[in-house]
DNA sequence: TTTCAGGCTTAACAATATTTAACTCCGAAT
DNA sequence: ATTCGGAGTTAAATATTGTTAAGCCTGAAA
């Protein structure tokens, strides 16, 4: 898609809900007037499952009550049609700028994992004077886990990000790398990679 | 001031700049058309000193170029006059919700259940030195119960939150997990999960 | 160009987690 | 007291994850 975003478009509220449950999204842009499930209802359902994902409402209506209703549901912004694509993109970026502190974590080249020090650039895991070289995949996966420390790293997200394609075999491959990372980190009991069944993995530290 | 905010109002851009340098502000709402120093220039000056403070532009003009210009300067929102005070407040709160989010949502990670200690992050239930690993679903459900301790946890809510869909089979599944949790907690008579017929469950402690 | 080692994937099987099923029990309403 | 739907329990079935090792590919050394 243009501007380097990877986006999904759904024909109605129910399809959007199913899509949201299946994959990871950084932001939701909901049309209030949608077939089957309107934007407000969809936002409520999404909030039950994920209280944090940013939501922007999109509507032709310009009624004050609707705008207030939207913000009460925890909207991050509210755009009335007609609007320019530039403005929508600007507003999306304004929100993501605040939301994804990943940019900060992304920039971070070195993580401290208990007694270990993980250097993402050198791809090394050091414990005192003992330095272990990690393979590229090991380092990529550990980096993602560190960036999402104490939060869930979704399978889909990790697979798409490291393996590009999230098929069965790549998922098995990822499991293998989780095992390897657990072995690498096994000396440090305060650091743990736990599985979140059906969702992904979480680095606890 | 109304709504519990502590706000300062400045007659022009220069006064606002001096005010900003003197005191701490959580958010800036800048009118673009101001005497002495316009909103854009002021925003640039503020950004030099503080790249993080949220900025909202306020203007009578509705020109696209202005809006885009504002967002390029790192605006968090952009409101055109006339606007209602409610909407302004809603938009301010939407931004502050994101900005001042020191993981209030993640809230309490550890609960004490009589002799047991439940760690939601590690998904463990500890009794002295004996630590039991809970499965994801067990931990999710127990967490919901703890968050609603001594209050009723409604079936629908729990199902939507953990199982996504609240159909018959998932309700049966939830029953199974209630049984498991009761077994896990069986050594502690002061903690009990009771059923509220037709409504849900209540964690008594 | 051939060989080899490292890195990654695939396969096979083991262990866990979750759902479904079958049946029992209980509480509220008639 | 009877009936019915929700709730409780256990076990089997299914799905997901964990682990080990074999196989395959590729780039660097010989």
GROMACS .gro file of C-alpha atoms (C1' of nucleotides) in nm:
model
  470
    1UNK     CA    1   0.000   0.000   0.000
    2UNK     CA    2   0.103   0.360  -0.047
    3UNK     CA    3   0.311   0.536   0.220
    4UNK     CA    4   0.454   0.206   0.334
    5UNK     CA    5   0.158   0.098   0.542
    6UNK     CA    6   0.033  -0.257   0.537
    7UNK     CA    7  -0.345  -0.226   0.557
    8UNK     CA    8  -0.651  -0.448   0.542
    9UNK     CA    9  -0.993  -0.332   0.429
   10UNK     CA   10  -1.313  -0.504   0.541
   11UNK     CA   11  -1.659  -0.469   0.382
   12UNK     CA   12  -1.852  -0.464   0.709
   13UNK     CA   13  -1.819  -0.452   1.087
   14UNK     CA   14  -1.838  -0.825   1.142
   15UNK     CA   15  -1.570  -0.901   0.889
   16UNK     CA   16  -1.355  -0.632   1.048
   17UNK     CA   17  -1.404  -0.786   1.393
   18UNK     CA   18  -1.299  -1.128   1.268
   19UNK     CA   19  -1.001  -0.973   1.096
   20UNK     CA   20  -0.902  -0.792   1.412
   21UNK     CA   21  -0.915  -1.114   1.611
   22UNK     CA   22  -0.705  -1.300   1.358
   23UNK     CA   23  -0.422  -1.056   1.300
   24UNK     CA   24  -0.227  -0.783   1.468
   25UNK     CA   25  -0.310  -0.421   1.392
   26UNK     CA   26  -0.132  -0.107   1.507
   27UNK     CA   27  -0.434   0.116   1.455
   28UNK     CA   28  -0.804   0.086   1.363
   29UNK     CA   29  -0.988   0.330   1.141
   30UNK     CA   30  -1.359   0.263   1.173
   31UNK     CA   31  -1.639   0.398   0.961
   32UNK     CA   32  -1.936   0.459   1.189
   33UNK     CA   33  -2.188   0.369   0.924
   34UNK     CA   34  -2.114   0.008   0.835
   35UNK     CA   35  -2.331  -0.290   0.748
   36UNK     CA   36  -2.390  -0.567   1.004
   37UNK     CA   37  -2.196  -0.404   1.287
   38UNK     CA   38  -2.161  -0.026   1.318
   39UNK     CA   39  -1.838   0.143   1.413
   40UNK     CA   40  -1.937   0.220   1.772
   41UNK     CA   41  -2.039  -0.139   1.846
   42UNK     CA   42  -1.725  -0.266   1.679
   43UNK     CA   43  -1.513  -0.028   1.887
   44UNK     CA   44  -1.677  -0.157   2.206
   45UNK     CA   45  -1.606  -0.518   2.109
   46UNK     CA   46  -1.250  -0.437   2.017
   47UNK     CA   47  -1.197  -0.254   2.348
   48UNK     CA   48  -1.302  -0.561   2.546
   49UNK     CA   49  -1.026  -0.761   2.387
   50UNK     CA   50  -0.770  -0.488   2.339
   51UNK     CA   51  -0.802  -0.174   2.552
   52UNK     CA   52  -0.493  -0.016   2.403
   53UNK     CA   53  -0.510  -0.018   2.024
   54UNK     CA   54  -0.567   0.333   1.886
   55UNK     CA   55  -0.903   0.393   1.720
   56UNK     CA   56  -1.000   0.666   1.473
   57UNK     CA   57  -1.365   0.715   1.379
   58UNK     CA   58  -1.456   0.812   1.028
   59UNK     CA   59  -1.797   0.948   0.939
   60UNK     CA   60  -2.004   1.155   0.703
   61UNK     CA   61  -2.211   1.279   0.990
   62UNK     CA   62  -2.096   1.585   1.173
   63UNK     CA   63  -2.325   1.566   1.467
   64UNK     CA   64  -2.179   1.676   1.795
   65UNK     CA   65  -2.337   1.388   1.988
   66UNK     CA   66  -2.168   1.136   1.762
   67UNK     CA   67  -1.831   1.296   1.807
   68UNK     CA   68  -1.867   1.294   2.185
   69UNK     CA   69  -1.996   0.937   2.182
   70UNK     CA   70  -1.691   0.835   1.984
   71UNK     CA   71  -1.447   0.995   2.224
   72UNK     CA   72  -1.622   0.839   2.520
   73UNK     CA   73  -1.551   0.501   2.365
   74UNK     CA   74  -1.184   0.587   2.381
   75UNK     CA   75  -1.138   0.715   2.028
   76UNK     CA   76  -0.805   0.874   1.955
   77UNK     CA   77  -0.937   1.094   1.679
   78UNK     CA   78  -1.249   1.161   1.482
   79UNK     CA   79  -1.252   1.264   1.118
   80UNK     CA   80  -1.556   1.383   0.926
   81UNK     CA   81  -1.599   1.331   0.553
   82UNK     CA   82  -1.499   1.474   0.324
   83UNK     CA   83  -1.135   1.472   0.425
   84UNK     CA   84  -0.812   1.463   0.230
   85UNK     CA   85  -0.594   1.154   0.229
   86UNK     CA   86  -0.302   1.370   0.337
   87UNK     CA   87  -0.488   1.483   0.644
   88UNK     CA   88  -0.588   1.127   0.733
   89UNK     CA   89  -0.228   1.015   0.699
   90UNK     CA   90  -0.109   1.308   0.906
   91UNK     CA   91  -0.354   1.225   1.180
   92UNK     CA   92  -0.261   0.858   1.173
   93UNK     CA   93   0.105   0.947   1.202
   94UNK     CA   94   0.039   1.192   1.482
   95UNK     CA   95  -0.119   0.911   1.681
   96UNK     CA   96   0.135   0.643   1.593
   97UNK     CA   97   0.413   0.885   1.686
   98UNK     CA   98   0.274   0.886   2.040
   99UNK     CA   99   0.165   0.527   2.053
  100UNK     CA  100   0.453   0.327   1.921
  101UNK     CA  101   0.735   0.389   2.159
  102UNK     CA  102   0.867   0.096   1.960
  103UNK     CA  103   1.057   0.362   1.776
  104UNK     CA  104   1.246   0.410   2.098
  105UNK     CA  105   1.289   0.039   2.155
  106UNK     CA  106   1.374  -0.002   1.790
  107UNK     CA  107   1.658   0.238   1.820
  108UNK     CA  108   1.786   0.062   2.126
  109UNK     CA  109   2.079  -0.153   2.014
  110UNK     CA  110   2.161  -0.319   2.347
  111UNK     CA  111   1.930  -0.490   2.593
  112UNK     CA  112   2.004  -0.609   2.945
  113UNK     CA  113   1.848  -0.943   3.030
  114UNK     CA  114   1.935  -1.011   3.390
  115UNK     CA  115   2.299  -1.119   3.391
  116UNK     CA  116   2.304  -1.125   3.009
  117UNK     CA  117   2.372  -0.841   2.771
  118UNK     CA  118   2.222  -0.872   2.427
  119UNK     CA  119   2.380  -0.665   2.149
  120UNK     CA  120   2.143  -0.657   1.852
  121UNK     CA  121   2.402  -0.515   1.613
  122UNK     CA  122   2.680  -0.755   1.698
  123UNK     CA  123   2.425  -1.034   1.743
  124UNK     CA  124   2.591  -1.143   2.064
  125UNK     CA  125   2.473  -1.254   2.404
  126UNK     CA  126   2.728  -1.183   2.674
  127UNK     CA  127   2.744  -1.311   3.029
  128UNK     CA  128   3.040  -1.148   3.197
  129UNK     CA  129   3.341  -1.236   2.981
  130UNK     CA  130   3.162  -1.521   2.807
  131UNK     CA  131   3.026  -1.407   2.474
  132UNK     CA  132   2.800  -1.623   2.259
  133UNK     CA  133   2.741  -1.543   1.895
  134UNK     CA  134   2.376  -1.566   1.795
  135UNK     CA  135   2.261  -1.655   1.447
  136UNK     CA  136   2.065  -1.397   1.249
  137UNK     CA  137   1.728  -1.558   1.315
  138UNK     CA  138   1.806  -1.604   1.683
  139UNK     CA  139   1.902  -1.240   1.713
  140UNK     CA  140   1.601  -1.118   1.515
  141UNK     CA  141   1.361  -1.313   1.730
  142UNK     CA  142   1.525  -1.216   2.056
  143UNK     CA  143   1.520  -0.854   1.946
  144UNK     CA  144   1.148  -0.865   1.879
  145UNK     CA  145   1.094  -1.027   2.217
  146UNK     CA  146   1.300  -0.757   2.387
  147UNK     CA  147   1.116  -0.480   2.209
  148UNK     CA  148   0.795  -0.629   2.338
  149UNK     CA  149   0.929  -0.725   2.678
  150UNK     CA  150   0.653  -0.815   2.923
  151UNK     CA  151   0.401  -0.775   2.645
  152UNK     CA  152   0.281  -1.044   2.414
  153UNK     CA  153   0.471  -1.089   2.092
  154UNK     CA  154   0.212  -1.224   1.854
  155UNK     CA  155   0.303  -1.523   1.639
  156UNK     CA  156   0.161  -1.365   1.325
  157UNK     CA  157   0.347  -1.047   1.385
  158UNK     CA  158   0.680  -1.216   1.450
  159UNK     CA  159   0.640  -1.452   1.156
  160UNK     CA  160   0.551  -1.175   0.915
  161UNK     CA  161   0.831  -0.963   1.046
  162UNK     CA  162   1.109  -1.225   1.042
  163UNK     CA  163   0.989  -1.506   0.815
  164UNK     CA  164   0.777  -1.283   0.587
  165UNK     CA  165   0.520  -1.557   0.540
  166UNK     CA  166   0.325  -1.702   0.830
  167UNK     CA  167   0.262  -2.059   0.719
  168UNK     CA  168   0.267  -2.380   0.918
  169UNK     CA  169   0.631  -2.463   0.859
  170UNK     CA  170   0.759  -2.122   0.950
  171UNK     CA  171   0.558  -2.141   1.269
  172UNK     CA  172   0.733  -2.472   1.350
  173UNK     CA  173   1.062  -2.308   1.270
  174UNK     CA  174   0.986  -2.028   1.508
  175UNK     CA  175   0.916  -2.283   1.782
  176UNK     CA  176   1.258  -2.431   1.722
  177UNK     CA  177   1.416  -2.089   1.767
  178UNK     CA  178   1.222  -2.029   2.087
  179UNK     CA  179   1.374  -2.349   2.222
  180UNK     CA  180   1.720  -2.230   2.123
  181UNK     CA  181   1.670  -1.893   2.289
  182UNK     CA  182   1.543  -2.056   2.607
  183UNK     CA  183   1.860  -2.263   2.619
  184UNK     CA  184   2.074  -1.954   2.565
  185UNK     CA  185   1.897  -1.778   2.850
  186UNK     CA  186   1.865  -2.078   3.079
  187UNK     CA  187   2.120  -1.961   3.339
  188UNK     CA  188   1.910  -1.659   3.430
  189UNK     CA  189   1.593  -1.757   3.618
  190UNK     CA  190   1.455  -1.403   3.627
  191UNK     CA  191   1.430  -1.401   3.248
  192UNK     CA  192   1.179  -1.632   3.089
  193UNK     CA  193   1.009  -1.679   2.755
  194UNK     CA  194   0.657  -1.801   2.822
  195UNK     CA  195   0.404  -1.917   2.570
  196UNK     CA  196   0.063  -1.758   2.543
  197UNK     CA  197  -0.141  -2.037   2.394
  198UNK     CA  198  -0.277  -1.958   2.051
  199UNK     CA  199  -0.136  -1.606   2.060
  200UNK     CA  200   0.239  -1.598   2.078
  201UNK     CA  201   0.523  -1.556   2.328
  202UNK     CA  202   0.605  -1.321   2.610
  203UNK     CA  203   0.949  -1.229   2.740
  204UNK     CA  204   0.922  -1.189   3.116
  205UNK     CA  205   1.194  -0.988   3.288
  206UNK     CA  206  -1.073   2.603   3.586
  207UNK     CA  207  -1.358   2.376   3.490
  208UNK     CA  208  -1.308   2.000   3.447
  209UNK     CA  209  -1.024   2.000   3.698
  210UNK     CA  210  -0.755   2.129   3.465
  211UNK     CA  211  -0.503   2.385   3.574
  212UNK     CA  212  -0.457   2.611   3.273
  213UNK     CA  213  -0.283   2.932   3.180
  214UNK     CA  214  -0.398   3.170   2.908
  215UNK     CA  215  -0.160   3.403   2.726
  216UNK     CA  216  -0.255   3.707   2.515
  217UNK     CA  217   0.006   3.650   2.244
  218UNK     CA  218   0.275   3.413   2.117
  219UNK     CA  219   0.564   3.580   2.292
  220UNK     CA  220   0.392   3.578   2.627
  221UNK     CA  221   0.303   3.213   2.572
  222UNK     CA  222   0.665   3.129   2.494
  223UNK     CA  223   0.786   3.297   2.810
  224UNK     CA  224   0.518   3.118   3.007
  225UNK     CA  225   0.621   2.784   2.858
  226UNK     CA  226   0.985   2.840   2.951
  227UNK     CA  227   0.894   2.933   3.306
  228UNK     CA  228   0.653   2.654   3.398
  229UNK     CA  229   0.575   2.292   3.318
  230UNK     CA  230   0.282   2.214   3.088
  231UNK     CA  231   0.133   1.876   3.001
  232UNK     CA  232  -0.016   2.000   2.675
  233UNK     CA  233  -0.017   2.314   2.457
  234UNK     CA  234  -0.317   2.445   2.269
  235UNK     CA  235  -0.199   2.706   2.023
  236UNK     CA  236  -0.407   2.946   1.820
  237UNK     CA  237  -0.243   2.990   1.481
  238UNK     CA  238  -0.347   3.353   1.448
  239UNK     CA  239  -0.181   3.526   1.741
  240UNK     CA  240  -0.021   3.866   1.779
  241UNK     CA  241   0.359   3.899   1.790
  242UNK     CA  242   0.436   3.531   1.735
  243UNK     CA  243   0.202   3.304   1.537
  244UNK     CA  244   0.118   2.948   1.642
  245UNK     CA  245   0.344   2.775   1.392
  246UNK     CA  246   0.648   2.978   1.490
  247UNK     CA  247   0.569   2.925   1.856
  248UNK     CA  248   0.538   2.551   1.799
  249UNK     CA  249   0.879   2.543   1.633
  250UNK     CA  250   1.034   2.728   1.925
  251UNK     CA  251   0.865   2.501   2.175
  252UNK     CA  252   0.981   2.190   1.987
  253UNK     CA  253   1.342   2.305   2.010
  254UNK     CA  254   1.319   2.310   2.386
  255UNK     CA  255   1.075   2.024   2.433
  256UNK     CA  256   1.026   1.776   2.149
  257UNK     CA  257   0.773   1.571   2.343
  258UNK     CA  258   0.501   1.796   2.477
  259UNK     CA  259   0.171   1.739   2.292
  260UNK     CA  260   0.053   2.029   2.076
  261UNK     CA  261  -0.295   2.103   1.944
  262UNK     CA  262  -0.348   2.376   1.686
  263UNK     CA  263  -0.656   2.589   1.697
  264UNK     CA  264  -0.768   2.798   1.406
  265UNK     CA  265  -1.048   2.973   1.225
  266UNK     CA  266  -0.892   2.891   0.896
  267UNK     CA  267  -0.982   2.563   0.737
  268UNK     CA  268  -0.720   2.556   0.471
  269UNK     CA  269  -0.572   2.223   0.390
  270UNK     CA  270  -0.219   2.359   0.365
  271UNK     CA  271  -0.243   2.493   0.717
  272UNK     CA  272  -0.361   2.165   0.857
  273UNK     CA  273  -0.081   1.975   0.689
  274UNK     CA  274   0.172   2.237   0.794
  275UNK     CA  275   0.054   2.193   1.151
  276UNK     CA  276   0.093   1.817   1.148
  277UNK     CA  277   0.437   1.845   0.993
  278UNK     CA  278   0.539   2.049   1.294
  279UNK     CA  279   0.447   1.751   1.508
  280UNK     CA  280   0.098   1.856   1.606
  281UNK     CA  281  -0.107   1.596   1.787
  282UNK     CA  282  -0.437   1.738   1.674
  283UNK     CA  283  -0.584   2.024   1.482
  284UNK     CA  284  -0.919   2.183   1.558
  285UNK     CA  285  -1.099   2.437   1.343
  286UNK     CA  286  -1.331   2.700   1.484
  287UNK     CA  287  -1.610   2.695   1.566
  288UNK     CA  288  -1.582   2.396   1.796
  289UNK     CA  289  -1.761   2.298   2.114
  290UNK     CA  290  -1.582   2.304   2.448
  291UNK     CA  291  -1.686   1.943   2.499
  292UNK     CA  292  -1.513   1.838   2.182
  293UNK     CA  293  -1.198   2.025   2.273
  294UNK     CA  294  -1.195   1.859   2.612
  295UNK     CA  295  -1.255   1.518   2.458
  296UNK     CA  296  -0.968   1.568   2.218
  297UNK     CA  297  -0.740   1.685   2.497
  298UNK     CA  298  -0.828   1.382   2.703
  299UNK     CA  299  -0.776   1.147   2.411
  300UNK     CA  300  -0.422   1.277   2.376
  301UNK     CA  301  -0.342   1.285   2.747
  302UNK     CA  302  -0.475   0.932   2.781
  303UNK     CA  303  -0.201   0.818   2.544
  304UNK     CA  304   0.068   1.050   2.669
  305UNK     CA  305   0.041   1.003   3.042
  306UNK     CA  306  -0.012   0.635   3.017
  307UNK     CA  307   0.223   0.491   3.274
  308UNK     CA  308   0.074   0.148   3.227
  309UNK     CA  309  -0.233   0.210   3.433
  310UNK     CA  310  -0.403  -0.058   3.230
  311UNK     CA  311  -0.147  -0.317   3.322
  312UNK     CA  312  -0.218  -0.214   3.677
  313UNK     CA  313  -0.161  -0.474   3.941
  314UNK     CA  314   0.057  -0.762   3.829
  315UNK     CA  315   0.049  -0.962   4.155
  316UNK     CA  316  -0.248  -1.063   4.368
  317UNK     CA  317  -0.247  -1.218   4.713
  318UNK     CA  318  -0.506  -1.490   4.762
  319UNK     CA  319  -0.476  -1.601   5.122
  320UNK     CA  320  -0.167  -1.818   5.140
  321UNK     CA  321  -0.129  -1.804   4.761
  322UNK     CA  322   0.046  -1.544   4.551
  323UNK     CA  323  -0.075  -1.508   4.195
  324UNK     CA  324   0.167  -1.350   3.949
  325UNK     CA  325  -0.022  -1.250   3.636
  326UNK     CA  326   0.292  -1.176   3.436
  327UNK     CA  327   0.461  -1.506   3.505
  328UNK     CA  328   0.130  -1.692   3.513
  329UNK     CA  329   0.225  -1.864   3.837
  330UNK     CA  330   0.048  -1.947   4.159
  331UNK     CA  331   0.288  -1.973   4.451
  332UNK     CA  332   0.230  -2.117   4.795
  333UNK     CA  333   0.548  -2.063   4.995
  334UNK     CA  334   0.825  -2.225   4.794
  335UNK     CA  335   0.588  -2.434   4.586
  336UNK     CA  336   0.523  -2.267   4.252
  337UNK     CA  337   0.260  -2.394   4.010
  338UNK     CA  338   0.260  -2.283   3.649
  339UNK     CA  339  -0.086  -2.187   3.527
  340UNK     CA  340  -0.190  -2.222   3.168
  341UNK     CA  341  -0.276  -1.908   2.974
  342UNK     CA  342  -0.650  -1.958   3.001
  343UNK     CA  343  -0.628  -2.039   3.372
  344UNK     CA  344  -0.425  -1.726   3.434
  345UNK     CA  345  -0.651  -1.507   3.221
  346UNK     CA  346  -0.961  -1.622   3.402
  347UNK     CA  347  -0.808  -1.596   3.748
  348UNK     CA  348  -0.688  -1.246   3.663
  349UNK     CA  349  -1.038  -1.137   3.567
  350UNK     CA  350  -1.171  -1.288   3.889
  351UNK     CA  351  -0.908  -1.107   4.095
  352UNK     CA  352  -0.976  -0.776   3.924
  353UNK     CA  353  -1.341  -0.823   4.017
  354UNK     CA  354  -1.276  -0.973   4.360
  355UNK     CA  355  -1.588  -0.982   4.577
  356UNK     CA  356  -1.783  -0.846   4.282
  357UNK     CA  357  -1.963  -1.048   4.022
  358UNK     CA  358  -1.770  -1.140   3.710
  359UNK     CA  359  -2.031  -1.179   3.439
  360UNK     CA  360  -2.015  -1.481   3.213
  361UNK     CA  361  -2.065  -1.277   2.897
  362UNK     CA  362  -1.793  -1.036   2.986
  363UNK     CA  363  -1.542  -1.306   3.071
  364UNK     CA  364  -1.628  -1.506   2.760
  365UNK     CA  365  -1.594  -1.210   2.529
  366UNK     CA  366  -1.274  -1.105   2.694
  367UNK     CA  367  -1.100  -1.444   2.701
  368UNK     CA  368  -1.281  -1.665   2.451
  369UNK     CA  369  -1.375  -1.380   2.214
  370UNK     CA  370  -1.704  -1.544   2.127
  371UNK     CA  371  -1.966  -1.626   2.390
  372UNK     CA  372  -2.130  -1.938   2.249
  373UNK     CA  373  -2.248  -2.254   2.425
  374UNK     CA  374  -1.923  -2.447   2.388
  375UNK     CA  375  -1.703  -2.171   2.516
  376UNK     CA  376  -1.932  -2.137   2.816
  377UNK     CA  377  -1.880  -2.510   2.885
  378UNK     CA  378  -1.508  -2.457   2.845
  379UNK     CA  379  -1.517  -2.179   3.098
  380UNK     CA  380  -1.691  -2.413   3.343
  381UNK     CA  381  -1.404  -2.655   3.301
  382UNK     CA  382  -1.156  -2.381   3.385
  383UNK     CA  383  -1.352  -2.276   3.691
  384UNK     CA  384  -1.320  -2.634   3.813
  385UNK     CA  385  -0.945  -2.625   3.750
  386UNK     CA  386  -0.902  -2.298   3.937
  387UNK     CA  387  -1.103  -2.427   4.231
  388UNK     CA  388  -0.867  -2.724   4.250
  389UNK     CA  389  -0.564  -2.499   4.234
  390UNK     CA  390  -0.701  -2.289   4.519
  391UNK     CA  391  -0.842  -2.576   4.724
  392UNK     CA  392  -0.588  -2.557   5.007
  393UNK     CA  393  -0.704  -2.210   5.105
  394UNK     CA  394  -1.051  -2.213   5.262
  395UNK     CA  395  -1.073  -1.833   5.288
  396UNK     CA  396  -1.063  -1.803   4.906
  397UNK     CA  397  -1.356  -1.933   4.710
  398UNK     CA  398  -1.503  -1.903   4.363
  399UNK     CA  399  -1.879  -1.906   4.398
  400UNK     CA  400  -2.136  -1.922   4.123
  401UNK     CA  401  -2.406  -1.661   4.085
  402UNK     CA  402  -2.678  -1.853   3.908
  403UNK     CA  403  -2.750  -1.720   3.561
  404UNK     CA  404  -2.506  -1.430   3.604
  405UNK     CA  405  -2.149  -1.545   3.648
  406UNK     CA  406  -1.891  -1.605   3.919
  407UNK     CA  407  -1.762  -1.422   4.221
  408UNK     CA  408  -1.420  -1.456   4.383
  409UNK     CA  409  -1.469  -1.435   4.759
  410UNK     CA  410  -1.168  -1.341   4.970
  411DT     C1'  411   3.522  -2.645  -0.864
  412DT     C1'  412   3.479  -2.905  -0.478
  413DT     C1'  413   3.424  -2.952  -0.002
  414DC     C1'  414   3.275  -2.829   0.433
  415DA     C1'  415   3.056  -2.586   0.809
  416DG     C1'  416   2.703  -2.304   0.965
  417DG     C1'  417   2.245  -2.176   0.951
  418DC     C1'  418   1.793  -2.275   0.856
  419DT     C1'  419   1.401  -2.576   0.756
  420DT     C1'  420   1.154  -2.999   0.772
  421DA     C1'  421   1.019  -3.413   0.989
  422DA     C1'  422   0.894  -3.697   1.356
  423DC     C1'  423   0.752  -3.760   1.783
  424DA     C1'  424   0.655  -3.606   2.283
  425DA     C1'  425   0.430  -3.317   2.594
  426DT     C1'  426   0.076  -2.963   2.706
  427DA     C1'  427  -0.325  -2.690   2.652
  428DT     C1'  428  -0.781  -2.644   2.517
  429DT     C1'  429  -1.223  -2.795   2.356
  430DT     C1'  430  -1.588  -3.118   2.315
  431DA     C1'  431  -1.870  -3.471   2.494
  432DA     C1'  432  -2.121  -3.730   2.821
  433DC     C1'  433  -2.321  -3.748   3.216
  434DT     C1'  434  -2.450  -3.574   3.690
  435DC     C1'  435  -2.603  -3.234   4.003
  436DC     C1'  436  -2.830  -2.824   4.165
  437DG     C1'  437  -3.146  -2.415   4.191
  438DA     C1'  438  -3.533  -2.156   4.062
  439DA     C1'  439  -3.984  -2.144   3.883
  440DT     C1'  440  -4.403  -2.367   3.809
  441DA     C1'  441  -4.272  -3.230   4.368
  442DT     C1'  442  -4.151  -3.171   3.901
  443DT     C1'  443  -3.921  -2.977   3.536
  444DC     C1'  444  -3.574  -2.742   3.298
  445DG     C1'  445  -3.179  -2.493   3.212
  446DG     C1'  446  -2.750  -2.362   3.407
  447DA     C1'  447  -2.346  -2.549   3.641
  448DG     C1'  448  -1.996  -2.922   3.784
  449DT     C1'  449  -1.700  -3.298   3.681
  450DT     C1'  450  -1.436  -3.616   3.435
  451DA     C1'  451  -1.242  -3.804   3.039
  452DA     C1'  452  -1.165  -3.835   2.551
  453DA     C1'  453  -1.056  -3.584   2.134
  454DT     C1'  454  -0.821  -3.219   1.910
  455DA     C1'  455  -0.498  -2.850   1.859
  456DT     C1'  456  -0.092  -2.627   1.980
  457DT     C1'  457   0.367  -2.621   2.139
  458DG     C1'  458   0.838  -2.840   2.269
  459DT     C1'  459   1.231  -3.101   2.146
  460DT     C1'  460   1.557  -3.347   1.891
  461DA     C1'  461   1.767  -3.468   1.490
  462DA     C1'  462   1.805  -3.530   1.005
  463DG     C1'  463   1.824  -3.293   0.564
  464DC     C1'  464   1.907  -2.914   0.270
  465DC     C1'  465   2.105  -2.501   0.105
  466DT     C1'  466   2.460  -2.153   0.063
  467DG     C1'  467   2.877  -1.909   0.110
  468DA     C1'  468   3.357  -1.935   0.216
  469DA     C1'  469   3.783  -2.199   0.222
  470DA     C1'  470   4.073  -2.515  -0.003
   0.00000   0.00000   0.00000
